[in-house]
Coordinates of C-alpha atoms (C1' of nucleotides) in Angstrom, one line a residue:
Chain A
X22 CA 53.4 40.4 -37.2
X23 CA 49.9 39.2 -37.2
X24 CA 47.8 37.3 -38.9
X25 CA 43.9 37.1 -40.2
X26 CA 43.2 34.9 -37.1
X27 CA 44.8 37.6 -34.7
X28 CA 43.1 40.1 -35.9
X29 CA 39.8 38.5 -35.6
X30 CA 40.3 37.9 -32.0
X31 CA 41.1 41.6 -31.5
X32 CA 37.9 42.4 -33.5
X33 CA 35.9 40.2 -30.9
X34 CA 37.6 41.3 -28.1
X35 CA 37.1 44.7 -28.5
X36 CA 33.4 43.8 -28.6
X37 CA 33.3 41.7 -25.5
X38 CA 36.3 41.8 -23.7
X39 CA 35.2 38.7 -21.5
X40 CA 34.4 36.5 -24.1
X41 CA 36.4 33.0 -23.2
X42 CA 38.6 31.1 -24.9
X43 CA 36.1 28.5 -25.9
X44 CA 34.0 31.1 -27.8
X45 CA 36.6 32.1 -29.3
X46 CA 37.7 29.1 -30.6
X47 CA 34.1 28.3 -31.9
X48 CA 34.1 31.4 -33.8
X49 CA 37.5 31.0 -35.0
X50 CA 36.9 27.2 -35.8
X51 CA 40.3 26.1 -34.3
X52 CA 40.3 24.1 -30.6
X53 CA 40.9 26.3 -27.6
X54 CA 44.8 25.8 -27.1
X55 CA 45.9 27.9 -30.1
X56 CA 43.5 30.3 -29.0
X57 CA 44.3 31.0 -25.8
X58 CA 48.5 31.1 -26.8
X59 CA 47.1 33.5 -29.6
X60 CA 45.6 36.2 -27.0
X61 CA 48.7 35.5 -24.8
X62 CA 50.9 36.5 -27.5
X63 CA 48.8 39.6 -28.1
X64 CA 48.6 40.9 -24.7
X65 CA 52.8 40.1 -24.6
X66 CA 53.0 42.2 -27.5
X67 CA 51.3 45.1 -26.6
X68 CA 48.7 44.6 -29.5
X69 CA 46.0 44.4 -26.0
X70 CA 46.9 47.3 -23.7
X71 CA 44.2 45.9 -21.1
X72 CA 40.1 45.2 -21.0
X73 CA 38.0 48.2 -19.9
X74 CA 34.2 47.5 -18.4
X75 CA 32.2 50.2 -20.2
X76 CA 29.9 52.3 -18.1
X77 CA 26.3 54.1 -18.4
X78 CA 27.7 57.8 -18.5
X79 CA 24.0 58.8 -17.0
X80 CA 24.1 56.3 -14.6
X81 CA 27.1 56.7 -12.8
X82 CA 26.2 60.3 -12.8
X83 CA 28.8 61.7 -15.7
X84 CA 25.9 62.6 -18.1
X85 CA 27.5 65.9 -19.4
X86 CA 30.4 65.6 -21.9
X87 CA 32.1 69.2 -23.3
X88 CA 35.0 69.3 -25.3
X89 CA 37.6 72.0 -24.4
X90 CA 39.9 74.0 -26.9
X91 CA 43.0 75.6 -24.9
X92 CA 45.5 78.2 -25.9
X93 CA 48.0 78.6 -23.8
X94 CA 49.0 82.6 -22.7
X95 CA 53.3 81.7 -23.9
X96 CA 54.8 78.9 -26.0
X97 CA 57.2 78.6 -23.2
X98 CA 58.4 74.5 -22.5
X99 CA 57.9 75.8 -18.9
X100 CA 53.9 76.9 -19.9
X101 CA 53.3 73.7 -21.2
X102 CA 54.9 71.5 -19.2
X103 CA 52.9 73.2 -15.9
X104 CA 49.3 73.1 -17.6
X105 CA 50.0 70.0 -19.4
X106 CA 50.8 69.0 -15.6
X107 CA 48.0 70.3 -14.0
X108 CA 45.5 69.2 -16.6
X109 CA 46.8 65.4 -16.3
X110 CA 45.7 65.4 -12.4
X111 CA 42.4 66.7 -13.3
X112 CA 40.0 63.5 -13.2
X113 CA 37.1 65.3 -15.2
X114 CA 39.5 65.4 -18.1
X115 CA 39.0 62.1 -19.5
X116 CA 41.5 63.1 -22.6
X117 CA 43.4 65.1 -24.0
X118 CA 45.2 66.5 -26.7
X119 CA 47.9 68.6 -28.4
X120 CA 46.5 69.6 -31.7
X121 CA 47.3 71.4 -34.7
X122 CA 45.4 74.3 -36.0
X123 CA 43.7 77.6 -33.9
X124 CA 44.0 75.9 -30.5
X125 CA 46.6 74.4 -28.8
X126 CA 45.2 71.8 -26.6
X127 CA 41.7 69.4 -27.1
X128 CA 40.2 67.9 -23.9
X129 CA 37.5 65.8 -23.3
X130 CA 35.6 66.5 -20.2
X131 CA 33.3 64.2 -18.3
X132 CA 30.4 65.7 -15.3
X133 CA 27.5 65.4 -14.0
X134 CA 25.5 68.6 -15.1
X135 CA 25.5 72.1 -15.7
X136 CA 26.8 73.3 -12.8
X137 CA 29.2 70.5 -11.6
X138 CA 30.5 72.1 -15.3
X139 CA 30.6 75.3 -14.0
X140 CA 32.2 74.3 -11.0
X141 CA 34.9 72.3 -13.0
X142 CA 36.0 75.6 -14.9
X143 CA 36.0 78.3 -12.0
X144 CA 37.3 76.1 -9.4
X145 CA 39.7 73.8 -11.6
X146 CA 40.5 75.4 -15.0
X147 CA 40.5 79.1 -15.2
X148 CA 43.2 78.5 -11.5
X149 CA 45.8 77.0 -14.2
X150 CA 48.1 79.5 -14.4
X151 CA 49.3 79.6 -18.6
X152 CA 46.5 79.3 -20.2
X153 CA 45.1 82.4 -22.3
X154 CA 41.5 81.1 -23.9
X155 CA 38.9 78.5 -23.3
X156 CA 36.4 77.3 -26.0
X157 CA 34.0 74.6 -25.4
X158 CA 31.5 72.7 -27.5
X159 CA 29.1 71.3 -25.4
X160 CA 27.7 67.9 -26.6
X161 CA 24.2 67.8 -26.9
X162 CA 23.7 64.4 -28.0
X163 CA 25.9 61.6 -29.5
X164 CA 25.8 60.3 -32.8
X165 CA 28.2 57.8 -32.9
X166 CA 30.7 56.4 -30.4
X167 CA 32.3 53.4 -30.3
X168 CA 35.8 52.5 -28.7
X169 CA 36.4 49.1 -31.7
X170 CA 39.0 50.2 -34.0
X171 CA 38.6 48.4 -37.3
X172 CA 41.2 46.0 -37.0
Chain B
X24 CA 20.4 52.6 -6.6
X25 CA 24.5 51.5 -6.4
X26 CA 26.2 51.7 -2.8
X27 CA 29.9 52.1 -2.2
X28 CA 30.8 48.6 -3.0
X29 CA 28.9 48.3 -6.2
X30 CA 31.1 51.8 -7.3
X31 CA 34.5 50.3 -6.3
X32 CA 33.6 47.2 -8.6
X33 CA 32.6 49.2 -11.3
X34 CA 36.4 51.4 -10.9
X35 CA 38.4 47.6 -10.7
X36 CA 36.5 46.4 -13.9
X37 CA 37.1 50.0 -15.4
X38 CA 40.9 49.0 -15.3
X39 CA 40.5 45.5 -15.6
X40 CA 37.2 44.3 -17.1
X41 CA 38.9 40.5 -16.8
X42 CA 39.5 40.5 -13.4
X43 CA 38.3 37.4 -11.6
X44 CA 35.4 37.3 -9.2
X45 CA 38.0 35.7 -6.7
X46 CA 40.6 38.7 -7.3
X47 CA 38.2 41.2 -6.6
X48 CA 36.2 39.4 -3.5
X49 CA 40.0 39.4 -2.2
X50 CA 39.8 43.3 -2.8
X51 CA 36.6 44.1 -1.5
X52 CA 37.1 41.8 1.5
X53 CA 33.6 39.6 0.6
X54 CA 33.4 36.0 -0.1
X55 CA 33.1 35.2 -3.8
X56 CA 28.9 34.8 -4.0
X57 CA 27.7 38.4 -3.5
X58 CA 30.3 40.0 -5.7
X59 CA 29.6 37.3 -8.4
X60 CA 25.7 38.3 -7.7
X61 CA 26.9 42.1 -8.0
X62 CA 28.5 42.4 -10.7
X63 CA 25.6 40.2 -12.7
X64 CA 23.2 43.1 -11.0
X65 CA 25.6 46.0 -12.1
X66 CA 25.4 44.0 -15.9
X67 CA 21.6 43.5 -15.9
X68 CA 20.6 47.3 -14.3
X69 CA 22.6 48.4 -17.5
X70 CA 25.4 50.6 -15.0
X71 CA 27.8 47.8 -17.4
X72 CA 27.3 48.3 -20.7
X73 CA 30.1 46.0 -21.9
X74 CA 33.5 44.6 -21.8
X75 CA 36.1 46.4 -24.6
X76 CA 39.9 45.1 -24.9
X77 CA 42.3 48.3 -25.5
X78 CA 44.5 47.5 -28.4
X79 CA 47.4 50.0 -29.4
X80 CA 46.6 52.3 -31.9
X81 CA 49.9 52.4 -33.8
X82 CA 50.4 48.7 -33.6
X83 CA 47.1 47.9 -35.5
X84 CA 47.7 50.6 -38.2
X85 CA 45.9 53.3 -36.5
X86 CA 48.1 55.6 -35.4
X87 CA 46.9 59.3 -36.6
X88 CA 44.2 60.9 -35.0
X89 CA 41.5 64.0 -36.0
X90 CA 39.1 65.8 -34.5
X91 CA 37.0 66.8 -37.5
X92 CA 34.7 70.4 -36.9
X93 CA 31.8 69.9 -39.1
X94 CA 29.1 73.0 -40.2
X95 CA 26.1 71.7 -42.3
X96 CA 24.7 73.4 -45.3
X97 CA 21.6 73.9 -44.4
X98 CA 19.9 72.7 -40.9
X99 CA 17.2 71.0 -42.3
X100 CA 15.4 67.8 -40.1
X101 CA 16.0 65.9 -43.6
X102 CA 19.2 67.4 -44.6
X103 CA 20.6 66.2 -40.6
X104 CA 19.6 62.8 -41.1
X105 CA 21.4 62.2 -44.2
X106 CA 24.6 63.3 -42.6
X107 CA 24.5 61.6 -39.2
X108 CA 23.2 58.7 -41.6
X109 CA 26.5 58.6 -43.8
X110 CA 28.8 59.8 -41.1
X111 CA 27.7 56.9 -38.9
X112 CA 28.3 54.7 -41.7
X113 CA 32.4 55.7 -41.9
X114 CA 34.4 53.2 -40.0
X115 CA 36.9 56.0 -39.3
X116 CA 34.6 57.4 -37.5
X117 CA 35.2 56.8 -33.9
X118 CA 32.9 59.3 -32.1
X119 CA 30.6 61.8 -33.6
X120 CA 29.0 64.4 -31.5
X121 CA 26.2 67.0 -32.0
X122 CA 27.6 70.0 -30.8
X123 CA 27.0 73.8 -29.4
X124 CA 28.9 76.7 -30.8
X125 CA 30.9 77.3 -34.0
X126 CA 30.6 73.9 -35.7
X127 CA 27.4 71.8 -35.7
X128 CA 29.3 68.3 -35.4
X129 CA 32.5 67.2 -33.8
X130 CA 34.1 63.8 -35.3
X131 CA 36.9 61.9 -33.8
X132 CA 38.4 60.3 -36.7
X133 CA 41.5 57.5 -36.6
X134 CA 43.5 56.2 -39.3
X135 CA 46.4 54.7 -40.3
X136 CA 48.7 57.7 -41.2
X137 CA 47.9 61.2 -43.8
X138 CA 47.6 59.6 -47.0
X139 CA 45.0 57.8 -46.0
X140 CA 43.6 60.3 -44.1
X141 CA 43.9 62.5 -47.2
X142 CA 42.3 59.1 -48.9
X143 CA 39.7 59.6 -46.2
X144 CA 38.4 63.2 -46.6
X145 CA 38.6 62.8 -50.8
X146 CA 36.7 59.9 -51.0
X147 CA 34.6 59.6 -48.3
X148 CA 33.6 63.0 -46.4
X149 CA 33.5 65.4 -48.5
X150 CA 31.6 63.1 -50.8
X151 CA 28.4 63.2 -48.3
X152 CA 25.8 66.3 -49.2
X153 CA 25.2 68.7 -46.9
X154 CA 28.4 69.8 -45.6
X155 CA 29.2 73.2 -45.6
X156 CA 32.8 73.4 -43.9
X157 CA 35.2 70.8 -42.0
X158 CA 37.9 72.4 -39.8
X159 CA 40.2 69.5 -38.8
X160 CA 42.8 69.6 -35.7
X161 CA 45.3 66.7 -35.9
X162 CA 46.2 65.1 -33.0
X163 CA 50.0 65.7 -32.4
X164 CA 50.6 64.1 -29.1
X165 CA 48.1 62.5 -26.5
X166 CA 48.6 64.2 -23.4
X167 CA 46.1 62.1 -21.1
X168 CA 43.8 59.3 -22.1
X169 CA 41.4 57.2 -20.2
X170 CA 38.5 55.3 -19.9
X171 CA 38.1 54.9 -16.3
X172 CA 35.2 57.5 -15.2
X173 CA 35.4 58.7 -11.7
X174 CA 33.0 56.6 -10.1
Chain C
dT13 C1' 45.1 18.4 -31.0
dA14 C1' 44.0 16.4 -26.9
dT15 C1' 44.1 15.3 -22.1
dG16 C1' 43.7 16.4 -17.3
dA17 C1' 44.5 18.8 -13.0
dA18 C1' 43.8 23.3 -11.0
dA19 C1' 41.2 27.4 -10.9
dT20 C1' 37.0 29.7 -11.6
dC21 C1' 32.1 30.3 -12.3
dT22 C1' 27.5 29.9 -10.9
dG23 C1' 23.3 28.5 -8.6
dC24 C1' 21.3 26.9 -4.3
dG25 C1' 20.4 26.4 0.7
dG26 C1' 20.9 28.7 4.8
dA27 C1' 22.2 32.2 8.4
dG28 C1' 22.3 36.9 10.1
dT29 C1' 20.6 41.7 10.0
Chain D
dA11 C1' 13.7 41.5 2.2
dC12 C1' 18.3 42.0 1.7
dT13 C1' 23.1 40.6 1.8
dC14 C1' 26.0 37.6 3.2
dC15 C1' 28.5 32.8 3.4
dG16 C1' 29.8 27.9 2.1
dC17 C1' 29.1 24.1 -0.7
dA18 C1' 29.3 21.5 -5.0
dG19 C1' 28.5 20.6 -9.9
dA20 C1' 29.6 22.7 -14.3
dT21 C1' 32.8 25.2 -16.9
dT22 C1' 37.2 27.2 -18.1
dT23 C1' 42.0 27.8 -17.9
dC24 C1' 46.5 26.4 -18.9
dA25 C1' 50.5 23.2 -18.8
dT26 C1' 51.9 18.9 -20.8
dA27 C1' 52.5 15.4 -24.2

DNA sequence: TATGAAATCTGCGGAGT
DNA sequence: ACTCCGCAGATTTCATA
């Protein structure tokens, strides 16, 4: 299990992933050795999957986000496993998924613009084979988005 | 403007925002100078916003996930503040994203498990004025997640 | 906790295009 | 002017006691 002390190095983590040891340790108010065994042990333990760099979404030319909802055509394991399949390859599709309620399937979906949007569903999505209804929100601005859990 | 080699740095520190200036000069075939002077470019043109650890959901005590359709009351400019002002506010709130279509917002909400979402819709959502309707889809499975843009 | 060697960072001078 | 390289002092990492 984890402590107080853990958990504040995953809260300042999160924030800056590069922060060093040292700065750790002088926010933490313990010497750098305990530290650095400390984040060890986390990244061991699975509590840190890995450290992301976050990019500009306009400026690396991914300014458009739209969330999907999917239904799939048949409930078949066959159906899902294929789109489920194909979906995963897509590299627009920066998430996705199964949900409960009127759709089936949720995904996230990164472009450029309008039509590198349009291109994405005539040339990528509607030529899945399975999947009976599209229904996307397109995301106009955002409100809030962070990626730190509260720990 | 970014060239090729500024784009393949930004796709290594996507999936490993602590690798070393040495490790990726080894990469990129460069000595370590201009890719140290790159990435502090990439940082200061704002193309890196940041450095995030990934921590694992379950293991922190976050292991259910919502997408939460939200339809206001009434769309006044002072009525939309106060929302976006109080929904902002929720630390379960991951992402929260102005919308087109059905629903007027689109929340991605994560808690621990459903009594404390239940905890979390009682006490804190449907406690902000100006909702009309919330149409949740709980997150079953995740069939793809990433962070790593296409760059 | 503290020490110290190894690795890495980081800024500068200089060369090539 | 731009991007590269190598050098060297400062800083950080990480094993050891």
């Amino acid at each position: 299990m984890i402590d107080e002390t853990d958990r504040k190095i995953l809260r300042l983590l999160q924030e800056n992933a590069r922060m060093t040891n040292k700065e750790l340790a002088a926010k933490l108010d313990l010497s750098i050795t305990p530290v650095y065994e400390r984040v060890k042990k986390l990244e061991r333990k699975g509590y840190i999957k890995g450290y992301s760099a976050r990019l500009d979404h306009e400026k690396i030319g991914k300014g458009m986000m739209v969330f999907m909802h999917l239904k799939l055509q048949v409930h078949t394991h066959e159906n899902i496993r294929h789109v489920i399949e194909e979906v995963d390859h897509l590299e627009e599709v920066m998430e996705c998924y199964h949900v409960t309620g009127e759709t089936d399937y949720l995904l996230k979906v990164m472009v450029k613009d309008m039509p590198a949007y349009e291109t994405f569903v005539v040339e990528k999505l509607t030529k899945i084979k399975g999947i009976a209804n599209i229904n996307s929100s397109i995301v106009m601005s955002t409100v809030k988005s962070t990626t730190s859990l509260d720990v």
